[in-house]
Coordinates of C-alpha atoms and ligand atoms in Angstrom, one line a residue:
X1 CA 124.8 124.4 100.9
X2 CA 127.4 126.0 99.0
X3 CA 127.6 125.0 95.3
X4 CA 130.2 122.3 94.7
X5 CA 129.6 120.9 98.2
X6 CA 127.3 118.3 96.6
X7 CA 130.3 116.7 94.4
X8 CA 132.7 117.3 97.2
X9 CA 130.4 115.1 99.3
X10 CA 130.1 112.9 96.3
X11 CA 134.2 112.2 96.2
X12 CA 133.9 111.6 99.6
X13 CA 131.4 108.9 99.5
X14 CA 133.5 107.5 96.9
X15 CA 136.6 107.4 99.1
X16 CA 135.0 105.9 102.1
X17 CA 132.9 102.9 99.4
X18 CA 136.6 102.1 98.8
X19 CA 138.1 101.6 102.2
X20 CA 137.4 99.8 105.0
X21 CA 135.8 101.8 107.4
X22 CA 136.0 99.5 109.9
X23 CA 139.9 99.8 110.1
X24 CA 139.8 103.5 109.5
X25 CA 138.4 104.0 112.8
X26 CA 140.1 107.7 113.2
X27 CA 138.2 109.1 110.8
X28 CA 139.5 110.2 107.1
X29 CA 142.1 113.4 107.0
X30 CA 142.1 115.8 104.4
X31 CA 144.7 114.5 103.1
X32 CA 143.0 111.1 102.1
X33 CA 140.0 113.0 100.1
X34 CA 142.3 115.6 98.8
X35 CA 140.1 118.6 100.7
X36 CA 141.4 121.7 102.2
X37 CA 141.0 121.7 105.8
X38 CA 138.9 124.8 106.2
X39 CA 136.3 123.6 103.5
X40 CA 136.1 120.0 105.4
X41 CA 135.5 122.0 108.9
X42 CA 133.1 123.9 107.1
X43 CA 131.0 121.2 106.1
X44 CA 131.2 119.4 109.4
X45 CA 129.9 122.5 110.8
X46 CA 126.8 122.4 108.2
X47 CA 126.3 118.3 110.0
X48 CA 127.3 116.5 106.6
X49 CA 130.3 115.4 108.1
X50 CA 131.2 113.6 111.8
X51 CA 133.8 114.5 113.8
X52 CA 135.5 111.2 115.0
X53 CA 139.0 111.8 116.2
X54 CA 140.5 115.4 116.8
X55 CA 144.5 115.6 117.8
X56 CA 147.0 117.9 117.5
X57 CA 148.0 116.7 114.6
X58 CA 145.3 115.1 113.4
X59 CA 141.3 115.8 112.4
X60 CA 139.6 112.6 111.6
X61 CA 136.2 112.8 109.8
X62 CA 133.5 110.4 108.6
X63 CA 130.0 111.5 106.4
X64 CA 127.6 112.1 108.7
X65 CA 124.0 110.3 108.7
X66 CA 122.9 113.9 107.0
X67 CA 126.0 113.6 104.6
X68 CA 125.4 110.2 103.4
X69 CA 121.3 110.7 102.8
X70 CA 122.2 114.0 100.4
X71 CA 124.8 111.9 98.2
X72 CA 122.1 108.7 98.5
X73 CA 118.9 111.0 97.4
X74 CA 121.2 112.9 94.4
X75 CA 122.3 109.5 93.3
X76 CA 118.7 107.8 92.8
X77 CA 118.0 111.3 91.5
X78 CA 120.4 111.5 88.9
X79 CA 119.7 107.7 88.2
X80 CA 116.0 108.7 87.8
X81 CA 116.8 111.0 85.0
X82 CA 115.8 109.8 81.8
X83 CA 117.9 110.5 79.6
X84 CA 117.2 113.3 76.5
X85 CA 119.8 111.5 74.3
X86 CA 118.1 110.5 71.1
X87 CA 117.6 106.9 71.1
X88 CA 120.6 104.5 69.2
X89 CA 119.4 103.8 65.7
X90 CA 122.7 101.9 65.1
X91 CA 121.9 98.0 64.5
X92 CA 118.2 98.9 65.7
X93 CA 116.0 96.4 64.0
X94 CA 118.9 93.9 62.9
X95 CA 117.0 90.7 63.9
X96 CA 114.1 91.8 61.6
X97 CA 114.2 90.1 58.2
X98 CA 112.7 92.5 55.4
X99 CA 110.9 95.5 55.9
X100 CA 112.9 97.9 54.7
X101 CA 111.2 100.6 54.3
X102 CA 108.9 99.9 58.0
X103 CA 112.4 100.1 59.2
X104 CA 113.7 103.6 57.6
X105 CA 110.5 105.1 58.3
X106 CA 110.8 104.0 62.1
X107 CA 114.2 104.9 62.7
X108 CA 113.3 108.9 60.6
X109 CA 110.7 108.9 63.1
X110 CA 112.5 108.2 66.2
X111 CA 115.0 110.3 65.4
X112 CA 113.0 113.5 64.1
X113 CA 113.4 116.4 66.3
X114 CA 109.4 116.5 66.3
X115 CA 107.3 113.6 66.7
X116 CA 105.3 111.6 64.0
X117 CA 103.5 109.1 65.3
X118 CA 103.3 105.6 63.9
X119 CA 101.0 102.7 64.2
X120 CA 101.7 99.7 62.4
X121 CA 98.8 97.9 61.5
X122 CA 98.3 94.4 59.3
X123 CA 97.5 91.0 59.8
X124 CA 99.4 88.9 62.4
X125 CA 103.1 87.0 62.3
X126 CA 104.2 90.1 60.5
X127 CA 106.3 90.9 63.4
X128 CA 104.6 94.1 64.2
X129 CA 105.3 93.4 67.8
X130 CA 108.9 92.4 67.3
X131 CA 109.2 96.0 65.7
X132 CA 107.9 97.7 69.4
X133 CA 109.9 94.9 71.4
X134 CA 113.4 96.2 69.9
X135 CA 112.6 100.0 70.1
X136 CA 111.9 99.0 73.9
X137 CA 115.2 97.5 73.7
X138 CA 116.8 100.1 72.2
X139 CA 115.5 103.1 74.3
X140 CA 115.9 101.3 77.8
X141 CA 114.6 103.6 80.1
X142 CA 113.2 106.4 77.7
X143 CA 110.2 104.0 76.5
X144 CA 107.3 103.1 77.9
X145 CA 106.1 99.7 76.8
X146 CA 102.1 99.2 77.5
X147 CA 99.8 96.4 75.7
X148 CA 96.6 97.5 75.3
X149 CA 94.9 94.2 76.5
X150 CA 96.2 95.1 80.3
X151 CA 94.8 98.3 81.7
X152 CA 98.1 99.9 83.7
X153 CA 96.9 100.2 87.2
X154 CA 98.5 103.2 87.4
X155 CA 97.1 104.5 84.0
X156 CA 99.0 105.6 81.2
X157 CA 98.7 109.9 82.5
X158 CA 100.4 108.6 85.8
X159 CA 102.8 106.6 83.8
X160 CA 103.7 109.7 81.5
X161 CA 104.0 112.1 84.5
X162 CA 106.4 110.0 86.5
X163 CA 108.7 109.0 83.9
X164 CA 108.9 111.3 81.3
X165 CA 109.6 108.9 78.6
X166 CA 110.7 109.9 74.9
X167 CA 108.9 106.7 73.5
X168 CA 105.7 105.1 74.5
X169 CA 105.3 101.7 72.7
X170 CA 102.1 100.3 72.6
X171 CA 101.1 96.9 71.6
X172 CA 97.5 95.8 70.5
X173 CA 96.0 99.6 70.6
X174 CA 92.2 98.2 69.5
X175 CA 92.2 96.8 72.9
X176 CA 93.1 100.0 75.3
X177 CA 91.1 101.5 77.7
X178 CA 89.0 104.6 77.4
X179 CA 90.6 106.4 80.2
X180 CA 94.1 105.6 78.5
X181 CA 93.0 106.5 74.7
X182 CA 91.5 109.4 76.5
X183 CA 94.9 110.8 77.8
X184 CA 96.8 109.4 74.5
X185 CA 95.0 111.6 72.4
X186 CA 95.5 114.2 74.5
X187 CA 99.4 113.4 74.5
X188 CA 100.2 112.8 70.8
X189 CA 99.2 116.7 70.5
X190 CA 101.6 117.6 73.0
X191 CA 101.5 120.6 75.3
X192 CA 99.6 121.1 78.0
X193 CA 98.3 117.8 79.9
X194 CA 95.4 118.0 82.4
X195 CA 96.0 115.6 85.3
X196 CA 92.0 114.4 85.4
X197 CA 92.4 112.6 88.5
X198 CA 94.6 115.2 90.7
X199 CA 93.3 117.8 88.6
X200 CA 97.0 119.3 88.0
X201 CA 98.2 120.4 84.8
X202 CA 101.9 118.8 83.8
X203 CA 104.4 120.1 80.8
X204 CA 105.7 117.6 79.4
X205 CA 109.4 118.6 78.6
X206 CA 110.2 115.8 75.8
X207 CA 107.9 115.7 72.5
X208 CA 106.9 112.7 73.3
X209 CA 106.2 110.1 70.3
X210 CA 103.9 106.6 70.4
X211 CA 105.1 103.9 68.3
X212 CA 101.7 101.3 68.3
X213 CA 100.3 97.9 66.6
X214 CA 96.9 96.6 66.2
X215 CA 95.8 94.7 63.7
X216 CA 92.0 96.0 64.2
X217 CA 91.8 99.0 62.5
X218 CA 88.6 99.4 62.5
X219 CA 88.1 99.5 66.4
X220 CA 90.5 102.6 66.5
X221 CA 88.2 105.7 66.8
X222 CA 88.7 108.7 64.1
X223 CA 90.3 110.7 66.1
X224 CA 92.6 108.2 66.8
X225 CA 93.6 107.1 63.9
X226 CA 94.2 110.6 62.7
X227 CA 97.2 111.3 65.1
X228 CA 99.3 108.0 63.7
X229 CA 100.6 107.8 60.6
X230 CA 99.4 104.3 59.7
X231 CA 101.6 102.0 58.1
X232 CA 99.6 99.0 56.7
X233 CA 101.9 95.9 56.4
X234 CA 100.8 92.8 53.7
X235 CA 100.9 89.6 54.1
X236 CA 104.3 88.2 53.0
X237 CA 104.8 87.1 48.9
X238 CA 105.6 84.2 48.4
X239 CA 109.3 85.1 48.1
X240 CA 109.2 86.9 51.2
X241 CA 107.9 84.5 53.4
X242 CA 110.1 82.3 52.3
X243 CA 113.7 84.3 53.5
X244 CA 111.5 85.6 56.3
X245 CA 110.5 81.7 57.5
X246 CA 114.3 80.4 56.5
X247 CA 115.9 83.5 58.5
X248 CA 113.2 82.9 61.9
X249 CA 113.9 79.0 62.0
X250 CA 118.0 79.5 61.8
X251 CA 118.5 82.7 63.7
X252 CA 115.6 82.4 66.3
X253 CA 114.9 78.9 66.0
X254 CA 118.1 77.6 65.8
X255 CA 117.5 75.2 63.7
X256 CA 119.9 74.3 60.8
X257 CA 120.1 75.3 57.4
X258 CA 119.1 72.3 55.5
X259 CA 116.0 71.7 57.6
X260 CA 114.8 75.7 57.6
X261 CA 115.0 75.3 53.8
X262 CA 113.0 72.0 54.1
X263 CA 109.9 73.6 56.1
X264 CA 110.1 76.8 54.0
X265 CA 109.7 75.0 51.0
X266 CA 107.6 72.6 52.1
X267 CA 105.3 75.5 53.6
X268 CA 105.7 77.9 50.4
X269 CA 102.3 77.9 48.7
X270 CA 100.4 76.3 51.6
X271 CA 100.9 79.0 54.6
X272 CA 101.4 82.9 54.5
X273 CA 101.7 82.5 58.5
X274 CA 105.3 82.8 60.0
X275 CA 104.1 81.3 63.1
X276 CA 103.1 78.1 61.3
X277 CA 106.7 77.6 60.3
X278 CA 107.8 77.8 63.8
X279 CA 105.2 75.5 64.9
X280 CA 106.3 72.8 62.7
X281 CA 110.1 74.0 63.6
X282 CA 109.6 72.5 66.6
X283 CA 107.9 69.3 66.2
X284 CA 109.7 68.5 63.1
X285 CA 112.9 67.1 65.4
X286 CA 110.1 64.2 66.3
X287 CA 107.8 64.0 63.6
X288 CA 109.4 64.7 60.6
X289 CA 108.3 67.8 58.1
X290 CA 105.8 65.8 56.4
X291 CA 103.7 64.5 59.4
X292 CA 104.0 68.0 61.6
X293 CA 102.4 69.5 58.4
X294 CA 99.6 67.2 58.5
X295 CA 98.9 66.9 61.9
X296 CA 99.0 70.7 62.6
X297 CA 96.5 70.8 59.6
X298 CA 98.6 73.2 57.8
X299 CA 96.6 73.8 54.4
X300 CA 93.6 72.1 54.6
Ligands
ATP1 N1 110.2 89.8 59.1 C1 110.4 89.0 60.2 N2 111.7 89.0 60.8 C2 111.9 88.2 61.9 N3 110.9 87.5 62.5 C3 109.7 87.5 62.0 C4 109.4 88.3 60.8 N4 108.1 88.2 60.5 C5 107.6 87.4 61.4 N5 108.5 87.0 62.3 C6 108.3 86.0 63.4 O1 106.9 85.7 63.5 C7 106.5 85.7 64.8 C8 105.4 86.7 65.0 O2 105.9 88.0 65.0 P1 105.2 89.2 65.8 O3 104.7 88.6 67.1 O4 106.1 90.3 65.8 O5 103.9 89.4 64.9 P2 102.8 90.5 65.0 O6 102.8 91.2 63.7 O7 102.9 91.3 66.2 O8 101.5 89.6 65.0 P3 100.1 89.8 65.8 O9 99.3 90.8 64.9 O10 99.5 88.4 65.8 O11 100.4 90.3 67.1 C9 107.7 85.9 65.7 O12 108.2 84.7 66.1 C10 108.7 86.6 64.8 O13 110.0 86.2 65.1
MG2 MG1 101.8 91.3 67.9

């Protein structure tokens, strides 16, 4: 195949997705894809084209079976690709409240030309996972998003070698595997990866970076914990958790102002825990703030 003959075949698809076929039933001419008659014969010669009607006047052509399965295969091809754009920091993170700092430090890292590693660790409702779930967002297809909890069945080293992915987000990374911590630490030094199933060694293109969350630190191995940088998050302040609980119930919640403020104020001094805000967010509509408190046993 001669080089350009891909995109010519390409245009050509394009031209025949936009007509009916059915009513073109002489065939395209050169003149309808805009292709010089010699080049079209020569690629009906090479079988990407079909012959359909020949005249005087007139050479008709369709793609050929061959024709179409070339422009098919390069399509999913090309739509396999994942990207080596750097992931969009713009607006990344805008439906965390707080955080600043997690937040720069994130964004630094998923931008830096070389990876640094980051595992977010603290106690729960400090929306470590929210964190992972809008990188995921974010990156689309260039993240890999993996909770710890359920073992892939294809395993994280399959995972990697078939997508090639810029991020790999992992949630609750106490609770991994060996066989996947195995090939993680492996991965976070980059370079060479050994294949332990198939035996075959891979290169991965991409420095590839892992964003994680646990809030067990103490399960991670040394080793482990020596490739992330760890970022310890602390239980919300007392003025924190009160914008953080106001700015969950309105935006995520949807509930309105005036009863957000109720529950936060209500809550502030008797809960650290976000998700207790939400919980009485939602029976609050029946119960009232007072009684949802006391029936959830918020506080004592
Ligand atoms: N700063 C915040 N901004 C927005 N939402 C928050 C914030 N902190 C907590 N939340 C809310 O609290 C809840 C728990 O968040 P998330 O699941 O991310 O916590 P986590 O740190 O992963 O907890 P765990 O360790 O239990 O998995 C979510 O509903 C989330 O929306
Ligand atoms: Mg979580």
């Amino acid at each position: 195949m001669k080089e350009g003959d891909l995109e010519l075949l390409f245009e050509i698809a394009k031209f025949e997705d936009s007509q009916n076929m059915e009513e073109l039933r002489m065939g395209w001419s050169w003149r309808h894809v805009r292709i010089w008659p010699a080049t079209l014969s020569r690629l009906f010669k090479d079988g990407y084209l079909e012959n359909v009607f020949r005249s005087n006047s007139y050479t008709g052509y369709r793609l050929s079976d061959l024709g179409k399965k070339l422009v098919a295969g390069a399509a999913t091809e090309a739509g396999n690709e994942v990207s080596s754009e750097p992931i969009p920091a713009d607006g990344l993170f805008g439906d965390i409240i707080g955080h600043e700092d997690v937040k720069e430090l994130l964004i630094a890292c998923l931008l830096a030309e070389k990876p640094v590693h980051v595992l977010l660790a603290g106690p729960p409702a400090l929306a470590k996972t929210l964190f992972l779930w809008d990188i995921e967002r974010a990156a689309g297809e260039r993240a890999i998003w993996l909770v710890g909890s359920a073992t892939s069945k294809a395993g994280l080293w399959d995972l990697v070698a078939e997508r090639q992915p810029q991020v790999i987000l992992i949630d609750e990374l106490d609770k991994m595997n060996a066989a996947d911590t195995a090939a993680l630490l492996s991965m976070m030094e980059g370079g060479r990866l050994v294949r332990a199933k198939k035996g075959r060694e891979l290169d991965l293109f991409n420095p590839l970076r892992v964003i994680a969350a646990s809030n067990r630190l103490h399960m991670l191995s040394p080793e482990l914990r020596s490739r992330f940088a760890i970022r310890q998050m602390n239980p919300y302040r007392r003025p924190e958790y009160l914008t953080v609980v106001k700015g969950v119930l309105v935006r995520r919640e949807n509930l309105d102002q005036e009863l957000a403020e109720e529950i936060a104020n209500r809550l502030d001094g008797l809960s650290q825990d976000v998700r207790d805000a939400v919980r009485v967010g939602r029976l609050a509509p029946q119960l009232g703030v007072e009684k949802a408190i006391k029936l959830l046993g918020i506080g004592g």
